[in-house]
PDB file of C-alpha atoms in Angstrom:
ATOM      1  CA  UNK A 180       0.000   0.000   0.000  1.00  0.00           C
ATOM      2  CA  UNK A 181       1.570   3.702  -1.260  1.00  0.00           C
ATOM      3  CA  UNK A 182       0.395   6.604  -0.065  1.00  0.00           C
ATOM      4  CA  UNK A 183      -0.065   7.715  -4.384  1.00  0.00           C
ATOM      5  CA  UNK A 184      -0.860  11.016  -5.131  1.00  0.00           C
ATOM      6  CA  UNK A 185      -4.638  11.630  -5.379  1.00  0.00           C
ATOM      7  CA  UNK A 186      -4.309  12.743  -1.421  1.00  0.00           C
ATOM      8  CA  UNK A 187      -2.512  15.954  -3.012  1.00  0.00           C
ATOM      9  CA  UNK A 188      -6.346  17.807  -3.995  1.00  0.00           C
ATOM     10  CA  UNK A 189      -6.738  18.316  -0.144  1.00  0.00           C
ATOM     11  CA  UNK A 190      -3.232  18.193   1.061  1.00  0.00           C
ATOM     12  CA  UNK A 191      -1.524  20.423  -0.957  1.00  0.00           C
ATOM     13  CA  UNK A 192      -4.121  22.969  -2.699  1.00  0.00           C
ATOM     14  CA  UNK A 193      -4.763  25.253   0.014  1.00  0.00           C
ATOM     15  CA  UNK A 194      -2.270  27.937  -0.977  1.00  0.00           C
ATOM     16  CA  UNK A 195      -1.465  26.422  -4.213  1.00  0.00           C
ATOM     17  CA  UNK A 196       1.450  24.589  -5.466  1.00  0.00           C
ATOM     18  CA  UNK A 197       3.569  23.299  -8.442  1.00  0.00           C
ATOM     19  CA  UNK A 198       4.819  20.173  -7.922  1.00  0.00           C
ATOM     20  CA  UNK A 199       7.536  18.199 -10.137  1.00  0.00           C
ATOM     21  CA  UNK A 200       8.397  14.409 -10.377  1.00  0.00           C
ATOM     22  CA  UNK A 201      11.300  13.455 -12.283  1.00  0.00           C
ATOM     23  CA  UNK A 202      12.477  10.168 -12.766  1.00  0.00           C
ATOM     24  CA  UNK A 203      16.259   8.398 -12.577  1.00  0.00           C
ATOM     25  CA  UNK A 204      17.539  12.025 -10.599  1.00  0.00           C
ATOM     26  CA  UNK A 205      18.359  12.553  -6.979  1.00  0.00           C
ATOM     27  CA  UNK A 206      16.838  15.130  -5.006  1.00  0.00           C
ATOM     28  CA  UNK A 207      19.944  17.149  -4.635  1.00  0.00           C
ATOM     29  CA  UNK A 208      20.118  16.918  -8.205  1.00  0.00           C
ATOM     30  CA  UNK A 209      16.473  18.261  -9.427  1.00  0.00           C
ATOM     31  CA  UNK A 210      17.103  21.567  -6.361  1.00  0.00           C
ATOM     32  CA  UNK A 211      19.622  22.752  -8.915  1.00  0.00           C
ATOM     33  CA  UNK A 212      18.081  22.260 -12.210  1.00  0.00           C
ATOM     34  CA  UNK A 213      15.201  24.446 -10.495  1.00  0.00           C
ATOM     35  CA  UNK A 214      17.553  26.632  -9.518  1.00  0.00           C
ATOM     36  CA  UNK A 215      19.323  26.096  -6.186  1.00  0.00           C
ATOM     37  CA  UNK A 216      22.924  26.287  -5.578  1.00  0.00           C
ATOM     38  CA  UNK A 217      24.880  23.581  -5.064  1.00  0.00           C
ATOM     39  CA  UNK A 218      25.309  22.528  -1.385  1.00  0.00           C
ATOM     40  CA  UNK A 219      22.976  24.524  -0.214  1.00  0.00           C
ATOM     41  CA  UNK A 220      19.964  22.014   1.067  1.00  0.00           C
ATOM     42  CA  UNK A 221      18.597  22.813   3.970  1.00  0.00           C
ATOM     43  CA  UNK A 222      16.873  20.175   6.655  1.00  0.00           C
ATOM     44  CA  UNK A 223      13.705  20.392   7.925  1.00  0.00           C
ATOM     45  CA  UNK A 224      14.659  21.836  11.108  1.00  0.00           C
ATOM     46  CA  UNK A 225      16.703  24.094  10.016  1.00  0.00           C
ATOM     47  CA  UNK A 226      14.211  25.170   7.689  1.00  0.00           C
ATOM     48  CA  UNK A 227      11.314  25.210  10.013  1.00  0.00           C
ATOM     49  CA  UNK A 228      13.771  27.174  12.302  1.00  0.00           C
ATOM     50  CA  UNK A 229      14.617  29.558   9.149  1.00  0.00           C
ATOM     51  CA  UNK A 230      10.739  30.695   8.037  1.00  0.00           C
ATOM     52  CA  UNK A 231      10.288  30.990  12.155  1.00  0.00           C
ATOM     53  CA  UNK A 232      12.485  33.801  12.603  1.00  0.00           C
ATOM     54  CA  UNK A 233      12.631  35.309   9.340  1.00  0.00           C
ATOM     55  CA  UNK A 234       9.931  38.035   8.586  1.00  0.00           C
ATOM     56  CA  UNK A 235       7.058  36.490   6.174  1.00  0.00           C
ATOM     57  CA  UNK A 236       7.764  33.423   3.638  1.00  0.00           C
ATOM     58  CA  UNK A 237       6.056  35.402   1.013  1.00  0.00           C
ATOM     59  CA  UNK A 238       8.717  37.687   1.014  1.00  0.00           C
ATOM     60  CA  UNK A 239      11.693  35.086   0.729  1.00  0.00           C
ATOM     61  CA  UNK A 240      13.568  33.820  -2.131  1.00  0.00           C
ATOM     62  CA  UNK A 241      11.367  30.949  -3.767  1.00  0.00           C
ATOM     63  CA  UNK A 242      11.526  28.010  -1.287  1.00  0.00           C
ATOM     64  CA  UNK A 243      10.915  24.478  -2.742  1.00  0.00           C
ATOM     65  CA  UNK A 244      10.768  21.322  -0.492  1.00  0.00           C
ATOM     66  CA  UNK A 245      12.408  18.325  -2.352  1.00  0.00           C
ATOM     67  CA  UNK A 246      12.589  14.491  -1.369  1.00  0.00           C
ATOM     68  CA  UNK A 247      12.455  11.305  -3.128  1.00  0.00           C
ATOM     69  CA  UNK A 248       9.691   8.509  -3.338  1.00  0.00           C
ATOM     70  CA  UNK A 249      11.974   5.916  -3.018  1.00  0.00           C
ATOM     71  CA  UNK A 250      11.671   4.155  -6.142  1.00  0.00           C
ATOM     72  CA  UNK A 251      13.412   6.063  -8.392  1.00  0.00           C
ATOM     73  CA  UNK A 252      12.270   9.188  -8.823  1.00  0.00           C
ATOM     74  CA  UNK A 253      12.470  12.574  -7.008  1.00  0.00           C
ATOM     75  CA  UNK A 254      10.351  15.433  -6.696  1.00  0.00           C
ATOM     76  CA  UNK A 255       9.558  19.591  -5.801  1.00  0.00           C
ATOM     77  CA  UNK A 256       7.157  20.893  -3.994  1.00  0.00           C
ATOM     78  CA  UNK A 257       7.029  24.821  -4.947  1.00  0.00           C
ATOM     79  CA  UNK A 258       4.504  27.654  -4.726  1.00  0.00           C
ATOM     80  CA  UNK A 259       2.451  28.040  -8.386  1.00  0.00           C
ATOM     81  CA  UNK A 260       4.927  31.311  -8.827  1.00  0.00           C
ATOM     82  CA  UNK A 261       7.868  29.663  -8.677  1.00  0.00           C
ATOM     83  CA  UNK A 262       7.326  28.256 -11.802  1.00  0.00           C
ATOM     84  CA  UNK A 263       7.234  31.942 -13.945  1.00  0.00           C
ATOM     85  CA  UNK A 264      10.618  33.524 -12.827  1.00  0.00           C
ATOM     86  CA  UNK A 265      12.417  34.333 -16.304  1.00  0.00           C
ATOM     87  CA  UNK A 266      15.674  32.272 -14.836  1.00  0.00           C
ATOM     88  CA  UNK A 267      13.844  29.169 -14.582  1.00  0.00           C
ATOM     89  CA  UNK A 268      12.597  29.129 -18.038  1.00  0.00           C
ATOM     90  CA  UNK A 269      16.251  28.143 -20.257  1.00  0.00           C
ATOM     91  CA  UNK A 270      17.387  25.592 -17.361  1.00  0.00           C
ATOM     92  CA  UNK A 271      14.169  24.289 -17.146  1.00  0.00           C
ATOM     93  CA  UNK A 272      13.979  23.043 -20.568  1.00  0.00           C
ATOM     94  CA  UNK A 273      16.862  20.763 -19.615  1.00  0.00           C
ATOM     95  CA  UNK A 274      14.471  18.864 -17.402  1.00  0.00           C
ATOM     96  CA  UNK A 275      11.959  18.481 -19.784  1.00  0.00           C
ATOM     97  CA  UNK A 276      13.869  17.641 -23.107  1.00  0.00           C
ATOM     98  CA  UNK A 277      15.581  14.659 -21.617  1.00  0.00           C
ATOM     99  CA  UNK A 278      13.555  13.329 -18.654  1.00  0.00           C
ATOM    100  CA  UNK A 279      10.882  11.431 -17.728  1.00  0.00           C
ATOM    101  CA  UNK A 280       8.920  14.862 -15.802  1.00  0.00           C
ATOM    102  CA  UNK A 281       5.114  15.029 -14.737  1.00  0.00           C
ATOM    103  CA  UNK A 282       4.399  18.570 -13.625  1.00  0.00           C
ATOM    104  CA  UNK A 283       1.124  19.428 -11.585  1.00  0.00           C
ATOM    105  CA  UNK A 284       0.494  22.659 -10.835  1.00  0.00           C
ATOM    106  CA  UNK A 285      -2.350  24.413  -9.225  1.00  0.00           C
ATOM    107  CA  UNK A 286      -3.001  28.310  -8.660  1.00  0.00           C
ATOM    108  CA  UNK A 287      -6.490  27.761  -6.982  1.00  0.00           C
ATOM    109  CA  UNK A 288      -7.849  30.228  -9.065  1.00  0.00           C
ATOM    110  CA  UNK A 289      -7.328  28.361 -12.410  1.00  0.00           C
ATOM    111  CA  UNK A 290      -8.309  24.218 -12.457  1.00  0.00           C
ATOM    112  CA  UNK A 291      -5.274  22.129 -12.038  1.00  0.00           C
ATOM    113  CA  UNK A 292      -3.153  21.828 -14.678  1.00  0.00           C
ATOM    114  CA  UNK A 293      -1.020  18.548 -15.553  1.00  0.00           C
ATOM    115  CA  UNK A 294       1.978  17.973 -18.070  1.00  0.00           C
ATOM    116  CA  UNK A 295       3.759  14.869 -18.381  1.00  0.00           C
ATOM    117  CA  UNK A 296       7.243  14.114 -20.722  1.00  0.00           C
ATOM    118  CA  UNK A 297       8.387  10.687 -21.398  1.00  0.00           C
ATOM    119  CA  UNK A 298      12.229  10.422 -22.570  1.00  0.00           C
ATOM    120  CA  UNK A 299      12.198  14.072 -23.090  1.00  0.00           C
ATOM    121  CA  UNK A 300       8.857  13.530 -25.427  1.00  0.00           C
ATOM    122  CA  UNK A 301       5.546  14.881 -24.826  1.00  0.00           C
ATOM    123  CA  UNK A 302       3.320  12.468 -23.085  1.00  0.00           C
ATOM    124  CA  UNK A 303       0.210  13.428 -22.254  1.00  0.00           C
ATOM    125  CA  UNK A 304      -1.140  17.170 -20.709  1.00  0.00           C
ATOM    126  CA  UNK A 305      -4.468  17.815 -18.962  1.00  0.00           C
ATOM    127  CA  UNK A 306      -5.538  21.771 -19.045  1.00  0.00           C
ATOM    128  CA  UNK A 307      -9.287  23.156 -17.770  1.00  0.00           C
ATOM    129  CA  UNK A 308     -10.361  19.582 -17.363  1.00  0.00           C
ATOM    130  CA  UNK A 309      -9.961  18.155 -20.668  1.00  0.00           C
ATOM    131  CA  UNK A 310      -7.346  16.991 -22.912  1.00  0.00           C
ATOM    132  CA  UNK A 311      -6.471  16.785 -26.899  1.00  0.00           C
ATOM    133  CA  UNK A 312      -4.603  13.416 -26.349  1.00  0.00           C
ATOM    134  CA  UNK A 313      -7.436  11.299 -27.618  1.00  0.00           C
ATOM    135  CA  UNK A 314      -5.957   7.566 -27.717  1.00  0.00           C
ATOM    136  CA  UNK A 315      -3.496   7.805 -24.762  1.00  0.00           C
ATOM    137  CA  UNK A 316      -4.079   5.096 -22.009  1.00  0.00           C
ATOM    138  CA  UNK A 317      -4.593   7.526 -19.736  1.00  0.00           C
ATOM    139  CA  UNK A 318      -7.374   9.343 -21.446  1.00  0.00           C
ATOM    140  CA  UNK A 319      -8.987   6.277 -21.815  1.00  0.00           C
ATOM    141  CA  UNK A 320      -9.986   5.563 -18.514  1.00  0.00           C
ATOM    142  CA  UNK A 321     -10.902   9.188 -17.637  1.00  0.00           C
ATOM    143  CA  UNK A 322     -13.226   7.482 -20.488  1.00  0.00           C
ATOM    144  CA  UNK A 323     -14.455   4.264 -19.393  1.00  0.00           C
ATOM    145  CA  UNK A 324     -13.908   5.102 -15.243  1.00  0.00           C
ATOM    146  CA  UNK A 325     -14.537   8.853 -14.555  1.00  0.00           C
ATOM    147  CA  UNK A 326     -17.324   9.478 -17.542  1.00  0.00           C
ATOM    148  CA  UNK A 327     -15.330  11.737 -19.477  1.00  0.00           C
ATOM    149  CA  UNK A 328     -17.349  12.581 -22.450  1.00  0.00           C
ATOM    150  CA  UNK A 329     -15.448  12.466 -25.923  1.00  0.00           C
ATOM    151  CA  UNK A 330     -16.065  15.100 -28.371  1.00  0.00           C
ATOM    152  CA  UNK A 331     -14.388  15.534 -31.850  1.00  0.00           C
ATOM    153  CA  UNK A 332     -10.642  17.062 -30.617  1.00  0.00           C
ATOM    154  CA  UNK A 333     -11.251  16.458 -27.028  1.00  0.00           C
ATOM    155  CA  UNK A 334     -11.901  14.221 -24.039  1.00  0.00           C
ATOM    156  CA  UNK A 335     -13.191  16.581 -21.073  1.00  0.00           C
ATOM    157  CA  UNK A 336     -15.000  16.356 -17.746  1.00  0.00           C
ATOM    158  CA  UNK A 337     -18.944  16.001 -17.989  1.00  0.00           C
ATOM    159  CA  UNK A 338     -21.325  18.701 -16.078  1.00  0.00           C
ATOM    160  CA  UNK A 339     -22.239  17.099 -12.619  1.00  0.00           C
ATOM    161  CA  UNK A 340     -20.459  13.659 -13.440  1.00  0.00           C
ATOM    162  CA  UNK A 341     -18.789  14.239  -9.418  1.00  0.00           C
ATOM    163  CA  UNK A 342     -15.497  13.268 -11.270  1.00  0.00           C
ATOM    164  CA  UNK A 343     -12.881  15.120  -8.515  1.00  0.00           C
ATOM    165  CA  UNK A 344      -9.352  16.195  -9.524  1.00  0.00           C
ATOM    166  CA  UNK A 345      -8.340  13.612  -6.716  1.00  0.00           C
ATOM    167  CA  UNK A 346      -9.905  10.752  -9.168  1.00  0.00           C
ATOM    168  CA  UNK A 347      -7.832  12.265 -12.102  1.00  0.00           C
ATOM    169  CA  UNK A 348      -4.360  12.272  -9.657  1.00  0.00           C
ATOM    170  CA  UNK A 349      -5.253   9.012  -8.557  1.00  0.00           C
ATOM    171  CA  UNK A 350      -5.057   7.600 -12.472  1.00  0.00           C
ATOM    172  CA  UNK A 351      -2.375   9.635 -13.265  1.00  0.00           C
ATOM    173  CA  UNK A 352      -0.471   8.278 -10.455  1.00  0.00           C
ATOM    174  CA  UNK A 353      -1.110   4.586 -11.188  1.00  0.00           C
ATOM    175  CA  UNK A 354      -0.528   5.460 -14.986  1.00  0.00           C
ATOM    176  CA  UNK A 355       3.125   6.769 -14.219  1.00  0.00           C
ATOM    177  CA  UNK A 356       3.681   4.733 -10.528  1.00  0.00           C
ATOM    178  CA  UNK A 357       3.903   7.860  -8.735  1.00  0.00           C
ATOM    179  CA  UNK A 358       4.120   8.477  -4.920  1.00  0.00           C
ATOM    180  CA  UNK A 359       4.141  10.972  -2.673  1.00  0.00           C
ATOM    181  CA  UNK A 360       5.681  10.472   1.001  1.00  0.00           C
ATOM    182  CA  UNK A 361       2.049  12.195   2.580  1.00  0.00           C
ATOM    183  CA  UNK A 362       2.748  12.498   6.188  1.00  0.00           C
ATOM    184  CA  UNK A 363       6.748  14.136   5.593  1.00  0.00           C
ATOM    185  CA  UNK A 364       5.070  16.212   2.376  1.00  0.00           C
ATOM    186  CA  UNK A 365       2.109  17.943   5.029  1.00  0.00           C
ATOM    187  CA  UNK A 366       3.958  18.350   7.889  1.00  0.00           C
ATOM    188  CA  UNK A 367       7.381  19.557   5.512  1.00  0.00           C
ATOM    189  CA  UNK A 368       9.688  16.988   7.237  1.00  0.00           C
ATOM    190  CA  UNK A 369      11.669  17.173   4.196  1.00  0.00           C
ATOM    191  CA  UNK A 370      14.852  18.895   3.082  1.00  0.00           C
ATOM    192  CA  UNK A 371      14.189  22.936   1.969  1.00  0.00           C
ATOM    193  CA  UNK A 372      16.493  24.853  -0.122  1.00  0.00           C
ATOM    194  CA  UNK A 373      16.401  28.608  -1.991  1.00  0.00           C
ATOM    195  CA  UNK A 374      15.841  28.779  -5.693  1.00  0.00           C
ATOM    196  CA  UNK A 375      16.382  32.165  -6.454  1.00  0.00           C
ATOM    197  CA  UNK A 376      19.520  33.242  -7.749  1.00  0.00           C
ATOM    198  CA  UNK A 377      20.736  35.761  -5.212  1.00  0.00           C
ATOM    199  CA  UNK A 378      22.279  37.809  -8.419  1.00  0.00           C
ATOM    200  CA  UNK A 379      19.337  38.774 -10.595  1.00  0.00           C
ATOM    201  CA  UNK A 380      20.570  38.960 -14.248  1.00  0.00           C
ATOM    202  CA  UNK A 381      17.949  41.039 -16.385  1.00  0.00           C
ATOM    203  CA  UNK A 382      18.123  40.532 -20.175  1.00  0.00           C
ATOM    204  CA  UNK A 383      18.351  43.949 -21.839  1.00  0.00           C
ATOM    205  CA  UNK A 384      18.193  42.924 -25.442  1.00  0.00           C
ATOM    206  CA  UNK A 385      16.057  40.948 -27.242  1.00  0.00           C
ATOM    207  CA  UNK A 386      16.943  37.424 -29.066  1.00  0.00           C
ATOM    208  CA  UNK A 387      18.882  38.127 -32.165  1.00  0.00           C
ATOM    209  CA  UNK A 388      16.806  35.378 -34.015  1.00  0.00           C
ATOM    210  CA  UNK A 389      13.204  35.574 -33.149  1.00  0.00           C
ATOM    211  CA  UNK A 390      13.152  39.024 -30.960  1.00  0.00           C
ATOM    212  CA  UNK A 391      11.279  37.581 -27.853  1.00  0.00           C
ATOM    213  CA  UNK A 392      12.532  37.242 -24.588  1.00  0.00           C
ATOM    214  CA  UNK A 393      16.232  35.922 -23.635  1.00  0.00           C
ATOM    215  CA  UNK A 394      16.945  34.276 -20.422  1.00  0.00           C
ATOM    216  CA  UNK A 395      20.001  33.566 -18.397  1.00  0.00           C
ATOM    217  CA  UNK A 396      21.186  29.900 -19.065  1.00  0.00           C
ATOM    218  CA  UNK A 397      23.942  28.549 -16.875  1.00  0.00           C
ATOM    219  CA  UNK A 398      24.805  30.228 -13.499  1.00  0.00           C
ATOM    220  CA  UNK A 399      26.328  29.450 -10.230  1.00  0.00           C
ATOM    221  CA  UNK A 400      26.647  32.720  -8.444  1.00  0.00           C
ATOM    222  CA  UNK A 401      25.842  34.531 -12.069  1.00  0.00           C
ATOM    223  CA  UNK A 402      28.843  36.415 -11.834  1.00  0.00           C
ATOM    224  CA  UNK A 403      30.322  37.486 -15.612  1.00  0.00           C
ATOM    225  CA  UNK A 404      31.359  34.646 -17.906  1.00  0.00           C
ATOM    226  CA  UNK A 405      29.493  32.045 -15.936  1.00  0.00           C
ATOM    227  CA  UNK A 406      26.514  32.226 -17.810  1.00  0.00           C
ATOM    228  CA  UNK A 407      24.984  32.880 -21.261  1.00  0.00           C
ATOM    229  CA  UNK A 408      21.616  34.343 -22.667  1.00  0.00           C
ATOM    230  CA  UNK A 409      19.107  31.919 -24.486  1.00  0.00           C
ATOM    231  CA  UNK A 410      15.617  32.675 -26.312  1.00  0.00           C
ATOM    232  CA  UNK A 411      13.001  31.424 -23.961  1.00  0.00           C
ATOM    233  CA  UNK A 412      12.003  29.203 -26.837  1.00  0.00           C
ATOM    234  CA  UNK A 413      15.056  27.542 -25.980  1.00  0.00           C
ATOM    235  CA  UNK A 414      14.395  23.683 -26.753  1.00  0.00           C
ATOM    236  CA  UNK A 415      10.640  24.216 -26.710  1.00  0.00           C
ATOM    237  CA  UNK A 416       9.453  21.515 -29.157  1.00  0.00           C
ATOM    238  CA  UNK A 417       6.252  21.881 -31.690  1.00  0.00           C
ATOM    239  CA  UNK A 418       6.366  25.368 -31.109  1.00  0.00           C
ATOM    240  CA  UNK A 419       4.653  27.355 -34.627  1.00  0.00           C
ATOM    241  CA  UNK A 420       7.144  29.417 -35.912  1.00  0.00           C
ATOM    242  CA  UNK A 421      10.131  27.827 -34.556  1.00  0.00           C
ATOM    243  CA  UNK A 422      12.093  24.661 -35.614  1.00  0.00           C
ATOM    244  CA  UNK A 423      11.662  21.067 -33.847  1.00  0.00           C
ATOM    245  CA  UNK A 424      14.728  21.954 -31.682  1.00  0.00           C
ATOM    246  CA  UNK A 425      13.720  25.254 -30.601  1.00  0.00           C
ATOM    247  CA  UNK A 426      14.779  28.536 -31.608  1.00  0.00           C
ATOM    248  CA  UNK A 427      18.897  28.815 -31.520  1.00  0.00           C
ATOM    249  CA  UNK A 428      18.875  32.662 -30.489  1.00  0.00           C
ATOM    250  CA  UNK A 429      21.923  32.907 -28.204  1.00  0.00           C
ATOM    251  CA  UNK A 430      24.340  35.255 -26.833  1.00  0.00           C
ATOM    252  CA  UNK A 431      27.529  33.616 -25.479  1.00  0.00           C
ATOM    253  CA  UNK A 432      29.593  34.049 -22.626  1.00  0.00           C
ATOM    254  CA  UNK A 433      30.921  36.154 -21.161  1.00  0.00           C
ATOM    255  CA  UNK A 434      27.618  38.127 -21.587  1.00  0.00           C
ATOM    256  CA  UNK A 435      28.397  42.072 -22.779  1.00  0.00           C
ATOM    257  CA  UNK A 436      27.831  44.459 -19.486  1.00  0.00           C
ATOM    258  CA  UNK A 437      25.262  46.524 -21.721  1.00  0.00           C
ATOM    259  CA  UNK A 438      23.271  43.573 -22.648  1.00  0.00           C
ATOM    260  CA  UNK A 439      22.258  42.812 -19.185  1.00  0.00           C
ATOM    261  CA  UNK A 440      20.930  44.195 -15.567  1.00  0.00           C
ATOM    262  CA  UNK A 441      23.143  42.624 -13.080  1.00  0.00           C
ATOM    263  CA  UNK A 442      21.986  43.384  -9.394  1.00  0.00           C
ATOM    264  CA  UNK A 443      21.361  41.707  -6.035  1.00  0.00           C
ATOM    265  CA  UNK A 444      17.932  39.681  -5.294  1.00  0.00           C
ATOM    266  CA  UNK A 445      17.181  41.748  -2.064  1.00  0.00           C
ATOM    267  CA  UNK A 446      14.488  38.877  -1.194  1.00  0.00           C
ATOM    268  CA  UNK A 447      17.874  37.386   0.363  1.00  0.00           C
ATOM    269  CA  UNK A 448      18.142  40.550   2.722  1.00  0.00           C
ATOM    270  CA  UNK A 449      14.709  39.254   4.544  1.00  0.00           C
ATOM    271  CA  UNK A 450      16.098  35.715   5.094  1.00  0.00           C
ATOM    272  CA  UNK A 451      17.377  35.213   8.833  1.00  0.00           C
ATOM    273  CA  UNK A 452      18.944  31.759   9.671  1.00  0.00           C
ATOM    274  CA  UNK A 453      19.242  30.147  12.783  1.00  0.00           C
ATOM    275  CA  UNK A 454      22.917  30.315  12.778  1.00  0.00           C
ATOM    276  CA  UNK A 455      22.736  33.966  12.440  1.00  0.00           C
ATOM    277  CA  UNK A 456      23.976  33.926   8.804  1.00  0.00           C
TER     278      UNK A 456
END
């Protein structure tokens, strides 16, 4: 008996969430592909301690709680905002271009959304309660056991069927063999760490190919030559307009001083830890 994951519509929604499950990686490992530095886990104590006598955990540095479910895959729990900082979005194509990832994230004000890669492929996604993958397994028996009804591009959830979004997590779960540690995920008995950058690098120019948005792509501290700038369509596959392997806009480093805003993250300033540091 697992705990699975369909406990997470209760136990995790109140505030909202984003939570990530990525498969073959350690813990340690996913903190810094969302952004952590290295080293720099923090234990529940030390964390509980931390958000005790600092002055309001909505104004720290993005804080995820990260564990493992003991069979071979290891997982995030964030806030819903995490997710949108312009750092995260080159890195965190990494993830999802060669990983097994399911992503479930939930504002509260929007319904739940779900995205799931296979080897780095598109799998199967599940936005505003219906979904375009028609033949999948998994759409299937939102079919046959939830009463999903099927229209001509879509399956989605039927008008007073009582279908819940646990039912859905529950199927997704058994579909992928996911599982949650519930009691250490509630009561955050699990190691904490920072995923802010504590230097905020701000793009100044747009990408050279396409003209949208560039990113910061590498790190550690994000002092000069350490990172690079990326379109944000970095590796985004089946994207119109852009090729299968994403658009190549880049700008090397060491990054030009006038082609970026380089200045502390002053969410740090707010952070007081128990050693005083």
């Amino acid at each position: 008996m697992t705990d699975g994951i369909a406990w997470i519509d209760r136990g995790l929604r109140e505030f909202g969430f984003s939570l990530t499950l990525v498969e073959g990686i350690a813990p340690e490992e996913l903190a810094v592909r969302l952004g952590a530095q290295p080293g720099t886990l923090m234990d529940a104590d030390t964390a509980a301690e931390m958000l005790r006598l600092s002055p309001g955990e909505w104004d720290l540095p993005d804080l995820a709680m990260v564990g493992g479910t003991g069979d071979g895959w290891a997982f995030a729990v964030e806030s819903p905002e995490a997710t949108d900082r312009p750092d995260r979005l080159g890195p965190g194509r990494d993830l999802w271009s060669t990983h097994t990832v399911v992503n479930i994230w939930d504002s509260t004000m929007d319904p739940p959304m779900i995205r799931a890669n296979v080897d780095g492929r598109s799998d199967w996604m599940f936005v505003e309660h219906r979904t375009e993958t028609l033949d999948h397994p998994l759409t299937r028996r939102l079919v046959v056991e939830l009463g999903f009804v099927e229209a001509r591009t879509a399956v989605h959830r039927a008008d007073g069927s009582g279908a819940t979004m646990a039912d859905v997590y529950r199927i997704v779960g058994d579909h992928y063999g996911l599982t949650l540690p519930r009691r250490a995920v509630v009561d955050r008995r699990l190691p904490h760490v920072f995923t802010e950058p504590r230097m905020r690098v701000r793009p100044k120019v747009p990408c050279p190919v396409c003209g949208k948005q560039m990113v910061p792509h590498g790190g550690g501290t994000w002092g000069p030559g350490e990172y690079r700038l990326v379109c944000c369509f970095y590796k985004v596959t089946g994207r119109p307009g852009h090729p299968p392997e994403g658009c190549p806009g880049e700008i090397p480093a060491p990054v030009p001083a006038d082609a970026v805003l380089v200045e502390p993250n002053r969410a740090y300033d707010k952070v007081v830890m128990p050693d005083g540091s």
